[in-house]
Coordinates of C-alpha atoms in Angstrom, one line a residue:
Chain A
M1222 CA 6.3 23.4 -2.1
R1223 CA 4.8 26.9 -1.8
G1224 CA 1.4 27.6 -0.3
P1225 CA -0.1 26.0 2.7
D1226 CA 1.1 22.7 4.1
V1227 CA -0.5 19.5 2.7
A1228 CA -2.3 18.9 6.1
W1229 CA -4.5 21.9 5.5
Y1230 CA -5.5 20.5 2.1
L1231 CA -6.3 17.3 3.7
A1232 CA -8.2 19.0 6.5
V1233 CA -10.4 20.8 4.0
A1234 CA -10.9 17.6 2.0
A1235 CA -11.9 15.7 5.1
F1236 CA -14.3 18.5 6.1
L1237 CA -15.9 18.5 2.6
F1238 CA -16.2 14.7 2.8
A1239 CA -17.8 14.8 6.2
T1240 CA -20.1 17.6 5.1
G1241 CA -21.2 15.4 2.2
A1242 CA -21.6 12.3 4.3
L1243 CA -23.7 14.2 6.8
G1244 CA -25.9 15.6 4.0
V1245 CA -26.5 12.1 2.5
L1246 CA -27.5 10.8 6.0
L1247 CA -29.6 13.7 7.2
R1248 CA -31.1 15.5 4.3
R1249 CA -34.5 14.3 2.9
S1250 CA -34.6 15.7 -0.7
P1251 CA -33.1 13.4 -3.1
L1252 CA -31.7 16.4 -5.0
I1253 CA -29.8 17.5 -2.0
V1254 CA -28.6 14.0 -1.3
L1255 CA -27.2 13.8 -4.9
L1256 CA -25.5 17.2 -4.3
S1257 CA -24.0 15.9 -1.0
L1258 CA -22.7 12.8 -2.8
E1259 CA -20.9 15.1 -5.2
I1260 CA -19.4 17.1 -2.3
M1261 CA -18.1 13.7 -0.9
L1262 CA -16.5 12.9 -4.3
N1263 CA -15.0 16.4 -4.6
G1264 CA -13.5 16.1 -1.1
A1265 CA -11.8 12.9 -2.2
N1266 CA -10.6 14.7 -5.4
L1267 CA -9.1 17.5 -3.5
A1268 CA -7.2 15.0 -1.3
L1269 CA -6.0 13.2 -4.4
I1270 CA -4.7 16.4 -6.1
A1271 CA -3.0 17.6 -3.0
F1272 CA -1.2 14.3 -2.6
S1273 CA -0.4 14.3 -6.2
R1274 CA 1.4 17.6 -5.7
L1275 CA 3.0 16.4 -2.6
H1276 CA 4.5 13.4 -4.2
G1277 CA 5.3 15.3 -7.5
E1278 CA 3.7 12.9 -9.8
S1279 CA 0.6 13.2 -11.9
S1280 CA -1.3 9.9 -11.5
G1281 CA -3.4 11.5 -8.6
Q1282 CA -4.5 14.2 -11.0
I1283 CA -5.5 11.8 -13.6
F1284 CA -7.4 9.8 -11.1
A1285 CA -9.3 13.1 -10.1
L1286 CA -10.2 13.8 -13.7
A1287 CA -11.6 10.2 -14.1
V1288 CA -13.7 10.6 -10.9
M1289 CA -15.1 13.9 -12.3
A1290 CA -16.4 11.9 -15.3
V1291 CA -17.7 9.1 -13.1
A1292 CA -19.5 11.7 -10.8
A1293 CA -21.1 13.4 -13.8
S1294 CA -22.5 10.1 -15.1
E1295 CA -23.7 9.1 -11.6
V1296 CA -25.6 12.3 -11.3
V1297 CA -27.1 11.8 -14.7
V1298 CA -28.6 8.5 -13.7
G1299 CA -29.7 10.0 -10.4
L1300 CA -31.5 12.9 -11.9
G1301 CA -33.1 10.7 -14.4
L1302 CA -34.5 8.5 -11.5
I1303 CA -35.7 11.6 -9.8
V1304 CA -37.5 12.8 -12.9
A1305 CA -39.1 9.4 -13.4
I1306 CA -40.3 9.4 -9.9
A1307 CA -41.6 13.0 -10.2
Q1308 CA -43.6 12.0 -13.3
K1309 CA -45.2 9.3 -11.3
R1310 CA -46.1 11.9 -8.8
L1311 CA -44.5 10.2 -5.9
D1312 CA -43.4 12.4 -3.1
L1313 CA -39.9 13.7 -3.5
D1314 CA -38.8 12.8 0.0
V1315 CA -36.5 9.9 0.7
D1316 CA -38.3 9.2 4.1
K1317 CA -41.6 8.7 2.3
L1318 CA -40.1 6.3 -0.2
S1319 CA -41.2 3.4 1.9
F1320 CA -43.2 1.2 -0.5
L1321 CA -40.6 -1.3 0.2
R1322 CA -40.4 -1.8 4.0
G1323 CA -37.0 -0.6 5.1
Chain B
M143 CA 5.9 11.4 -29.3
I144 CA 4.2 10.4 -26.1
P145 CA 5.4 6.9 -24.9
R146 CA 2.5 4.5 -24.7
P147 CA 2.3 1.5 -22.6
H148 CA 2.0 -1.9 -24.2
V149 CA -1.6 -3.0 -24.3
D150 CA -2.4 -6.8 -24.1
W151 CA -5.7 -6.7 -26.0
F152 CA -6.2 -10.4 -25.5
A153 CA -6.4 -10.0 -21.8
L154 CA -9.3 -7.5 -22.3
A155 CA -11.2 -9.8 -24.6
P156 CA -14.0 -10.7 -22.1
E157 CA -14.8 -7.0 -21.5
L158 CA -14.5 -6.2 -25.2
M159 CA -16.8 -8.9 -26.1
L160 CA -19.4 -7.7 -23.7
L161 CA -19.0 -4.1 -24.8
G162 CA -19.4 -5.2 -28.4
A163 CA -22.6 -6.9 -27.4
M164 CA -23.8 -3.8 -25.6
G165 CA -23.1 -1.7 -28.7
F166 CA -25.0 -4.3 -30.9
A167 CA -28.0 -4.3 -28.6
L168 CA -28.0 -0.5 -28.5
I169 CA -27.9 -0.2 -32.3
G170 CA -30.8 -2.8 -32.4
A171 CA -32.7 -0.7 -30.0
V172 CA -32.6 2.2 -32.5
L173 CA -32.8 0.6 -35.8
L174 CA -35.0 -2.5 -35.4
P175 CA -38.8 -2.5 -35.4
R176 CA -40.2 -2.9 -31.8
E177 CA -41.3 -6.5 -32.2
N178 CA -37.7 -7.7 -32.9
R179 CA -35.9 -5.8 -30.3
R180 CA -36.4 -8.3 -27.5
D181 CA -35.0 -11.2 -29.5
F182 CA -32.1 -9.2 -30.9
G183 CA -31.2 -7.8 -27.6
A184 CA -31.4 -11.1 -25.8
F185 CA -29.4 -12.7 -28.6
A186 CA -26.7 -10.0 -28.5
A187 CA -26.3 -10.2 -24.7
A188 CA -26.2 -14.0 -24.8
L189 CA -23.6 -14.0 -27.5
G190 CA -21.6 -11.5 -25.5
F191 CA -21.7 -13.4 -22.3
A192 CA -21.0 -16.7 -24.1
G193 CA -18.0 -15.1 -25.9
A194 CA -16.7 -13.7 -22.6
F195 CA -17.1 -17.1 -20.9
V196 CA -15.0 -18.8 -23.7
Y197 CA -12.4 -16.0 -23.8
A198 CA -12.0 -16.2 -20.0
I199 CA -11.4 -19.9 -20.2
V200 CA -8.9 -19.5 -22.9
I201 CA -7.2 -16.7 -20.9
Y202 CA -7.2 -19.1 -17.9
I203 CA -5.5 -21.8 -20.0
H204 CA -2.9 -19.6 -21.6
T205 CA -1.9 -17.6 -18.6
P206 CA 0.2 -19.8 -16.2
D207 CA 1.9 -16.8 -14.7
V208 CA 0.9 -13.3 -13.9
H209 CA 1.2 -10.5 -16.5
S210 CA 0.8 -6.8 -16.3
V211 CA -1.5 -5.7 -19.0
I212 CA -1.4 -1.8 -19.3
A213 CA 1.4 -0.4 -17.2
D214 CA 0.4 -2.2 -14.0
S215 CA -3.2 -1.0 -14.1
V216 CA -4.7 -4.3 -15.0
R217 CA -3.5 -7.8 -14.2
R218 CA -3.8 -10.8 -16.4
D219 CA -3.9 -13.9 -14.3
R220 CA -5.8 -17.1 -13.5
F221 CA -7.3 -15.5 -10.5
G222 CA -9.1 -12.9 -12.5
A223 CA -9.9 -15.3 -15.4
L224 CA -11.7 -17.7 -13.1
A225 CA -13.7 -14.9 -11.6
Q226 CA -14.6 -13.8 -15.2
V227 CA -15.8 -17.3 -16.1
I228 CA -18.2 -17.2 -13.1
I229 CA -19.4 -13.7 -13.9
A230 CA -20.0 -14.6 -17.5
G231 CA -21.7 -17.8 -16.7
A232 CA -24.1 -16.0 -14.3
G233 CA -24.7 -13.4 -16.9
L234 CA -25.5 -16.0 -19.5
L235 CA -28.1 -17.7 -17.2
T236 CA -29.5 -14.4 -16.3
V237 CA -30.3 -13.7 -20.1
G238 CA -32.2 -16.9 -20.2
V239 CA -34.1 -16.0 -17.0
S240 CA -34.9 -12.5 -18.3
Y241 CA -36.2 -13.4 -21.8
A242 CA -39.9 -13.9 -20.8
Q243 CA -40.0 -11.3 -18.1
R244 CA -43.0 -9.2 -18.7
M245 CA -41.5 -5.8 -19.1
R246 CA -42.6 -2.9 -21.4
D247 CA -40.9 -3.6 -24.7
E248 CA -40.1 0.1 -25.2
H249 CA -36.7 -0.3 -23.6
I250 CA -36.1 -4.0 -23.7
A251 CA -32.9 -3.8 -26.0
E252 CA -31.4 -1.3 -23.5
Y253 CA -32.2 -3.8 -20.7
Y254 CA -29.8 -6.4 -22.4
A255 CA -27.3 -3.7 -23.3
L256 CA -27.1 -2.7 -19.6
L257 CA -26.8 -6.3 -18.6
A258 CA -23.9 -6.7 -20.9
A259 CA -22.3 -3.4 -19.8
A260 CA -22.6 -4.4 -16.1
G261 CA -21.0 -7.9 -17.0
A262 CA -18.1 -6.0 -18.7
G263 CA -17.6 -3.7 -15.7
M264 CA -17.5 -6.8 -13.4
C265 CA -14.9 -8.6 -15.7
F266 CA -12.8 -5.4 -15.7
L267 CA -13.0 -5.0 -12.0
V268 CA -11.8 -8.5 -11.0
T269 CA -8.6 -7.9 -13.0
A270 CA -7.9 -4.4 -11.5
N271 CA -4.5 -3.9 -10.2
N272 CA -4.7 -0.2 -9.5
L273 CA -6.8 2.0 -7.2
M274 CA -8.0 3.9 -10.2
T275 CA -9.1 0.9 -12.2
L276 CA -10.6 -0.5 -9.1
F277 CA -12.8 2.6 -8.7
L278 CA -13.6 2.9 -12.3
G279 CA -14.6 -0.8 -12.6
L280 CA -16.8 -0.5 -9.5
E281 CA -18.6 2.5 -10.8
W282 CA -18.9 1.0 -14.3
F283 CA -21.0 -1.9 -13.2
S284 CA -22.7 -0.1 -10.4
I285 CA -24.2 2.7 -12.6
S286 CA -25.4 0.0 -15.0
L287 CA -27.0 -1.9 -12.1
Y288 CA -28.6 1.4 -10.9
I289 CA -30.5 1.7 -14.2
L290 CA -31.2 -2.0 -14.4
C291 CA -33.0 -1.9 -11.0
A292 CA -35.1 1.0 -12.0
I293 CA -35.7 -0.2 -15.6
D294 CA -39.3 -1.4 -15.0
R295 CA -40.7 2.0 -14.6
E296 CA -44.2 0.7 -14.2
L297 CA -43.3 -0.8 -10.9
E298 CA -43.2 1.8 -8.1
G299 CA -41.0 -0.4 -6.1
S300 CA -38.5 -0.6 -9.0
L301 CA -37.9 3.2 -9.2
E302 CA -37.6 3.3 -5.5
A303 CA -35.1 0.5 -5.4
G304 CA -33.1 2.2 -8.1
L305 CA -32.8 5.4 -6.2
K306 CA -32.0 3.7 -3.0
Y307 CA -29.3 1.7 -4.6
L308 CA -27.9 4.7 -6.3
I309 CA -27.8 6.8 -3.1
I310 CA -26.3 4.0 -0.8
G311 CA -24.0 2.6 -3.6
S312 CA -22.5 6.0 -4.4
F313 CA -22.0 6.6 -0.7
G314 CA -20.0 3.4 -0.5
S315 CA -18.1 4.3 -3.6
A316 CA -17.3 7.7 -2.2
V317 CA -16.0 6.2 1.0
L318 CA -13.9 3.8 -1.0
L319 CA -12.6 6.7 -3.1
F320 CA -11.5 8.8 -0.1
G321 CA -9.8 5.7 1.3
S322 CA -7.9 5.4 -2.0
A323 CA -6.8 9.0 -1.8
L324 CA -5.6 8.4 1.7
V325 CA -3.6 5.3 0.7
Y326 CA -2.2 7.3 -2.3
G327 CA -1.2 10.0 0.1
A328 CA 0.5 7.7 2.4
T329 CA 2.4 5.6 -0.2
G330 CA 2.5 7.8 -3.3
E331 CA 1.5 4.9 -5.5
L332 CA -1.7 3.7 -7.0
A333 CA -0.8 0.2 -8.3
F334 CA -1.4 -2.6 -5.8
N335 CA 2.0 -4.3 -6.0
R336 CA 3.8 -0.9 -5.7
I337 CA 1.7 0.1 -2.7
S338 CA 2.9 -3.0 -0.9
A339 CA 6.4 -2.4 -2.0
A340 CA 6.3 1.3 -0.8
I341 CA 4.8 0.1 2.5
G342 CA 7.7 -2.3 3.0
A343 CA 10.4 0.2 1.8
Q344 CA 9.2 3.2 3.9
H345 CA 8.2 1.2 6.9
L346 CA 4.7 2.5 6.9
T347 CA 2.9 -0.5 8.5
G348 CA 1.2 1.5 11.4
D349 CA 1.0 4.8 9.5
A350 CA -2.3 6.6 10.5
L351 CA -3.2 7.8 6.9
L352 CA -2.5 4.3 5.5
V353 CA -4.6 2.5 8.2
A354 CA -7.4 5.0 7.8
G355 CA -7.3 4.6 4.1
L356 CA -7.3 0.8 4.3
A357 CA -10.3 0.9 6.7
M358 CA -12.3 3.1 4.2
I359 CA -11.4 0.8 1.3
I360 CA -12.8 -2.2 3.2
V361 CA -16.0 -0.3 4.2
G362 CA -16.5 0.7 0.4
L363 CA -16.1 -2.9 -0.6
G364 CA -18.3 -4.1 2.2
F365 CA -21.1 -1.9 0.7
K366 CA -20.7 -3.5 -2.7
A367 CA -20.5 -7.0 -1.2
S368 CA -23.6 -6.3 1.0
A369 CA -21.9 -7.4 4.1
A370 CA -23.2 -6.3 7.5
P371 CA -23.1 -3.6 8.8
F372 CA -23.2 -2.2 5.2
H373 CA -26.1 -4.2 4.1
M374 CA -29.1 -2.0 4.7
W375 CA -29.9 -1.4 1.1
T376 CA -29.9 -5.1 0.2
P377 CA -33.4 -6.2 1.2
D378 CA -35.2 -3.2 -0.3
V379 CA -33.2 -3.3 -3.6
Y380 CA -33.4 -7.0 -4.0
E381 CA -37.1 -6.9 -3.4
G382 CA -37.8 -3.9 -5.6
A383 CA -35.7 -4.8 -8.7
P384 CA -36.9 -7.0 -11.4
T385 CA -36.3 -10.6 -10.2
P386 CA -33.8 -11.6 -13.0
V387 CA -31.7 -8.5 -12.2
T388 CA -31.8 -9.4 -8.5
G389 CA -30.4 -12.9 -9.3
F390 CA -27.6 -11.4 -11.4
M391 CA -26.8 -8.9 -8.7
A392 CA -26.7 -11.6 -6.0
A393 CA -24.4 -13.8 -8.0
A394 CA -22.1 -11.6 -10.1
T395 CA -21.9 -8.5 -8.0
K396 CA -20.9 -10.5 -5.0
T397 CA -18.4 -12.5 -7.0
A398 CA -16.8 -9.3 -8.3
A399 CA -16.7 -7.5 -5.0
L400 CA -15.3 -10.5 -2.9
V401 CA -12.9 -11.6 -5.4
L402 CA -11.5 -8.0 -5.6
T403 CA -11.5 -7.7 -1.8
L404 CA -9.2 -10.6 -1.6
R405 CA -7.0 -9.3 -4.4
V406 CA -6.5 -5.8 -3.1
L407 CA -6.0 -7.0 0.6
R408 CA -3.5 -9.7 -0.5
T409 CA -1.6 -7.8 -3.2
A410 CA -1.6 -4.2 -1.8
F411 CA -1.7 -4.7 2.1
P412 CA 0.0 -8.0 2.9
Q413 CA 2.1 -6.1 5.6
E414 CA -1.2 -4.9 7.4
A415 CA -2.7 -8.5 7.5
H416 CA -2.8 -8.3 11.4
L417 CA -5.3 -5.5 11.1
W418 CA -7.5 -6.6 8.0
T419 CA -7.9 -10.1 9.0
V420 CA -9.6 -9.1 12.2
A421 CA -11.6 -6.6 10.5
I422 CA -12.9 -9.0 7.8
A423 CA -13.5 -11.7 10.4
A424 CA -15.6 -9.2 12.5
I425 CA -17.6 -8.2 9.2
A426 CA -18.1 -11.9 8.5
C427 CA -19.5 -12.5 11.9
A428 CA -21.8 -9.4 11.8
S429 CA -23.0 -10.6 8.3
L430 CA -23.7 -14.1 9.5
A431 CA -25.6 -12.9 12.6
V432 CA -27.7 -10.1 10.8
G433 CA -28.3 -12.2 7.6
N434 CA -29.4 -15.4 9.4
L435 CA -31.5 -13.7 12.2
A436 CA -33.3 -11.4 9.9
A437 CA -33.9 -14.1 7.3
L438 CA -35.7 -16.2 9.9
V439 CA -38.7 -13.8 10.2
Q440 CA -39.2 -12.9 6.5
R441 CA -42.4 -14.1 4.7
S442 CA -41.5 -12.6 1.3
V443 CA -39.1 -15.0 -0.5
K444 CA -37.1 -12.4 -2.3
R445 CA -36.4 -10.6 1.0
M446 CA -35.5 -13.8 2.6
L447 CA -33.1 -14.6 -0.2
A448 CA -31.7 -11.1 0.2
Y449 CA -30.9 -11.7 3.9
S450 CA -29.6 -15.1 2.9
S451 CA -27.2 -13.5 0.5
I452 CA -26.0 -11.3 3.3
A453 CA -25.2 -14.4 5.4
Q454 CA -23.6 -16.0 2.3
A455 CA -21.3 -13.0 2.1
G456 CA -20.4 -13.6 5.6
F457 CA -19.5 -17.3 4.8
M458 CA -17.4 -16.2 1.9
L459 CA -15.6 -13.5 3.9
I460 CA -14.4 -16.3 6.3
P461 CA -11.8 -17.7 3.8
I462 CA -10.7 -14.1 3.1
A463 CA -10.2 -13.4 6.7
A464 CA -8.1 -16.6 6.9
N465 CA -5.6 -15.0 4.7
N466 CA -4.0 -18.3 3.4
A467 CA -3.7 -20.2 0.1
I468 CA -6.6 -22.5 1.3
G469 CA -8.7 -19.5 1.8
G470 CA -8.1 -18.3 -1.7
R471 CA -9.0 -21.6 -3.1
A472 CA -12.1 -21.9 -0.7
L473 CA -13.4 -18.5 -1.9
L474 CA -13.0 -19.2 -5.6
Y475 CA -14.5 -22.6 -5.2
Y476 CA -17.4 -21.6 -3.2
L477 CA -18.3 -18.8 -5.6
I478 CA -19.0 -21.4 -8.4
P479 CA -21.9 -23.2 -6.7
Y480 CA -22.9 -20.0 -5.0
S481 CA -23.5 -18.0 -8.2
V482 CA -25.3 -20.7 -10.0
M483 CA -27.5 -21.3 -7.0
S484 CA -28.4 -17.6 -6.7
V485 CA -29.3 -17.1 -10.3
G486 CA -31.3 -20.4 -10.1
A487 CA -33.2 -19.6 -7.0
F488 CA -34.2 -16.2 -8.2
A489 CA -35.2 -17.6 -11.5
V490 CA -37.6 -20.1 -9.7
V491 CA -39.0 -17.0 -7.7
A492 CA -39.3 -15.1 -11.1
A493 CA -41.2 -18.1 -12.6
R494 CA -43.6 -18.2 -9.6
E495 CA -44.0 -14.4 -9.7
R496 CA -45.0 -14.7 -13.5
E497 CA -47.6 -17.3 -12.6
L498 CA -49.2 -15.4 -9.8
A499 CA -48.6 -11.9 -11.0
A500 CA -47.9 -11.0 -7.3
P501 CA -44.9 -10.9 -5.1
V502 CA -43.9 -14.5 -3.9
T503 CA -44.2 -15.3 -0.2
L504 CA -43.8 -18.4 1.7
D505 CA -47.6 -18.8 1.7
N506 CA -48.2 -18.7 -2.0
L507 CA -45.2 -20.9 -2.7
A508 CA -47.5 -23.7 -1.4
G509 CA -47.7 -26.7 -3.6
M510 CA -45.3 -25.4 -6.2
G511 CA -43.2 -28.4 -5.8
W512 CA -46.1 -30.6 -7.1
E513 CA -47.3 -28.3 -9.8
R514 CA -43.9 -27.7 -11.5
P515 CA -41.7 -30.6 -10.7
L516 CA -38.5 -29.4 -12.3
L517 CA -38.6 -26.0 -10.7
G518 CA -39.6 -27.5 -7.3
V519 CA -36.7 -30.0 -7.4
A520 CA -34.3 -27.3 -8.4
M521 CA -35.4 -25.0 -5.8
C522 CA -35.0 -27.7 -3.1
T523 CA -31.5 -28.3 -4.4
F524 CA -30.6 -24.7 -4.3
M525 CA -31.9 -24.4 -0.7
F526 CA -29.9 -27.5 0.3
G527 CA -26.9 -26.0 -1.4
F528 CA -27.2 -22.6 0.5
A529 CA -27.6 -24.5 3.7
G530 CA -24.5 -26.6 2.9
L531 CA -26.0 -29.9 2.7
P532 CA -24.3 -32.8 0.7
P533 CA -25.4 -33.3 -2.7
T534 CA -24.4 -29.8 -3.7
G535 CA -21.2 -27.7 -4.1
G536 CA -22.3 -25.5 -1.1
F537 CA -21.4 -28.4 1.2
V538 CA -17.8 -28.6 -0.1
G539 CA -17.6 -24.8 -0.3
K540 CA -18.5 -24.3 3.4
F541 CA -16.2 -27.2 4.5
Y542 CA -13.3 -25.6 2.7
A543 CA -14.0 -22.2 4.1
F544 CA -14.1 -23.6 7.6
S545 CA -11.0 -25.5 7.1
A546 CA -9.1 -22.3 5.9
A547 CA -10.2 -20.5 9.1
Y548 CA -9.1 -23.6 11.2
R549 CA -5.7 -23.5 9.4
H550 CA -5.4 -19.9 10.3
G551 CA -5.9 -21.0 14.0
W552 CA -9.3 -19.4 14.4
T553 CA -11.4 -22.1 15.8
W554 CA -13.9 -19.6 17.1
L555 CA -14.6 -18.5 13.6
V556 CA -15.3 -22.0 12.6
I557 CA -17.7 -22.4 15.5
V558 CA -19.5 -19.1 14.5
G559 CA -19.8 -20.4 11.0
V560 CA -21.2 -23.8 12.1
V561 CA -23.8 -22.2 14.4
A562 CA -24.8 -20.0 11.6
T563 CA -25.2 -22.9 9.3
A564 CA -27.4 -24.6 11.8
V565 CA -29.6 -21.5 12.1
S566 CA -29.9 -21.1 8.4
L567 CA -31.3 -24.5 7.9
Y568 CA -34.4 -23.3 9.6
Y569 CA -35.3 -20.8 6.9
Y570 CA -33.9 -22.6 4.0
L571 CA -35.9 -25.8 4.8
A572 CA -39.0 -23.5 5.4
V573 CA -38.9 -22.9 1.7
V574 CA -38.8 -26.7 0.9
R575 CA -41.6 -27.3 3.5
A576 CA -43.8 -24.5 1.9
M577 CA -43.4 -26.1 -1.5
Y578 CA -44.0 -29.7 -0.6
M579 CA -45.3 -30.3 2.9
R580 CA -48.1 -27.9 3.7
P581 CA -51.0 -29.8 5.3
A582 CA -54.3 -28.9 3.6
A583 CA -55.7 -27.5 6.9
E584 CA -52.9 -25.0 7.3
L585 CA -53.3 -23.7 3.8
Q586 CA -56.9 -22.2 4.3
L587 CA -57.4 -22.2 0.6
T588 CA -59.4 -19.3 -0.6
P589 CA -60.4 -19.0 -4.1
T590 CA -58.1 -16.3 -5.6
P591 CA -59.4 -14.3 -8.7
I592 CA -57.5 -15.6 -11.6
A593 CA -56.5 -13.1 -14.3
A594 CA -58.0 -13.7 -17.6
G595 CA -55.9 -16.1 -19.8
G596 CA -54.9 -18.4 -16.9
S597 CA -51.3 -19.1 -16.0
P598 CA -48.6 -18.4 -18.5
P599 CA -47.2 -21.3 -20.6
R600 CA -44.0 -22.9 -19.5
D601 CA -41.0 -20.8 -20.3
A602 CA -38.5 -23.0 -22.1
L603 CA -35.6 -20.6 -21.7
L604 CA -36.1 -20.1 -18.0
Q605 CA -36.4 -23.8 -17.4
T606 CA -33.2 -24.4 -19.4
S607 CA -31.5 -21.8 -17.2
V608 CA -32.7 -23.4 -14.1
L609 CA -31.8 -26.8 -15.3
L610 CA -28.2 -25.5 -16.0
A611 CA -28.1 -23.9 -12.6
L612 CA -29.2 -27.3 -11.2
G613 CA -26.5 -29.1 -13.2
G614 CA -23.9 -26.5 -12.0
T615 CA -24.9 -27.0 -8.3
I616 CA -24.7 -30.8 -8.5
A617 CA -21.6 -31.0 -10.8
S618 CA -19.6 -28.7 -8.4
F619 CA -20.2 -31.5 -5.8
V620 CA -19.5 -34.4 -8.1
A621 CA -16.5 -32.8 -10.0
V622 CA -15.1 -31.3 -6.8
E623 CA -11.6 -32.5 -7.4
P624 CA -10.9 -30.8 -10.8
L625 CA -12.7 -27.6 -9.7
I626 CA -10.6 -27.4 -6.6
H627 CA -7.6 -27.9 -8.7
V628 CA -8.7 -25.1 -11.0
A629 CA -9.3 -22.8 -7.9
K630 CA -5.9 -23.7 -6.5
Q631 CA -4.1 -22.8 -9.6
A632 CA -6.1 -19.5 -9.8
A633 CA -5.3 -18.7 -6.1
A634 CA -1.7 -19.4 -6.8
A635 CA -1.6 -16.1 -8.8
L636 CA -1.9 -14.2 -5.6
P637 CA 1.3 -13.8 -3.4
F638 CA 0.4 -16.1 -0.6

């Protein structure tokens, strides 16, 4: 296989996943949190595609395509909720969403 | 011509029934006048769940051995069919509980459409035999549930619950997805049975990629089953979501997640059993500890039941950790009384909530046993069932779960379970005490302002659902032998 070794792809994928996970855990704006979730999913996608090339079969790529569709629908629901919260003029800050005691 | 795999449409019948119901309810939401939407949506969803229930039973009867449905991506077997029966039954009861829920009727038909869609996703998930169908099934029902949690937009807590569930649920799914990618990388396969074959053929048992992937898959499923330490969303979401949705989540989501956990661990990773049995046992102990201790101090009944559901997840992980045929039998059997009791208990909470128009706490539950005899007796029975006391299926379920752990040689796990049961008696019986045995002096009755119109009339559909749940709880104790036999045949579909 030409190009970098699969370990590099896996390293980038793990880096993306970790970046996304940190974003979900640390950032306050729900918009950034949604963005971070997407980064996590895309890290996994990169790993799937790299392994798919490594093993020389396409099921990993099909999986990645399906994940993209799922990620899109997840974001639609997330953005819809954020709009609904904004319409109710609640603070867009996940730390202040504490009507329910956490 | 592209070669197409053979599709066994009959095996997909429960999902297709529910998807059809969803389509009908959505068409009704657009075409019908507003005052008919509630009836039409509820009818469509009830029909869908009833159809799925019947089809799942028919599949159970006609599938003595395991079939691959679409090129190894979906399995048709008794194990999945029994789980589908439980999920469809919980859905049917939920429709009855939801009917009189006071919601804005603007989106009422969509509510039932989403309920059917979530049920379809769960029915699909429990038959998944492939990491891709696993992820798709998981997201299918999760996304439906995110919206269901937030559907009552008038409630501030409802929107918050929806967003919290979305963020944490998606985090869990992403972890599971990354784990799937690692397992795919290590083995080059997506189908569960081929993963296990590849592990055996290539001697991958201790492979770092594979073990990391397995750990992440367990974590992801732990989020969905709300097992500790992945439970932090559960109390908030259960409290904020509309109560019928909470009941459905407690019963059906947990069924789907736990059944799938057993399937994926048993079919894909039997060679790694020395690792995952310990991991699952540790998660079970953590869930028992966190769920029971936190439930002790709750005043809100919904929050208490949320923590209790975490503890129940711990009890149901014990037979999975035992990794033997008795464990599979115990899990499937326990899920039957557990899911009817969950829907039933939240239905009683919903009924009280509608009477009071306020969140139900142990204090304002006072005297309910005398005011509403049927609901009172039912709630008592559900609490006895959760605690594992005799006239209910919960007793037999716990007994079987412990005997599976004992057979595995883990007496310490049995002891942890028995101690947890003893602790749980305190808060389950607190509900019974609040409903029947509060001395007048302790109540400090203050006249509360009563909303105009007085208390709402009895809700026949909700009472029917509670009655059915009560019947299921007792019947699973009385008819324990046939049900154990059914669970035994279902568990035989897994390679123990």
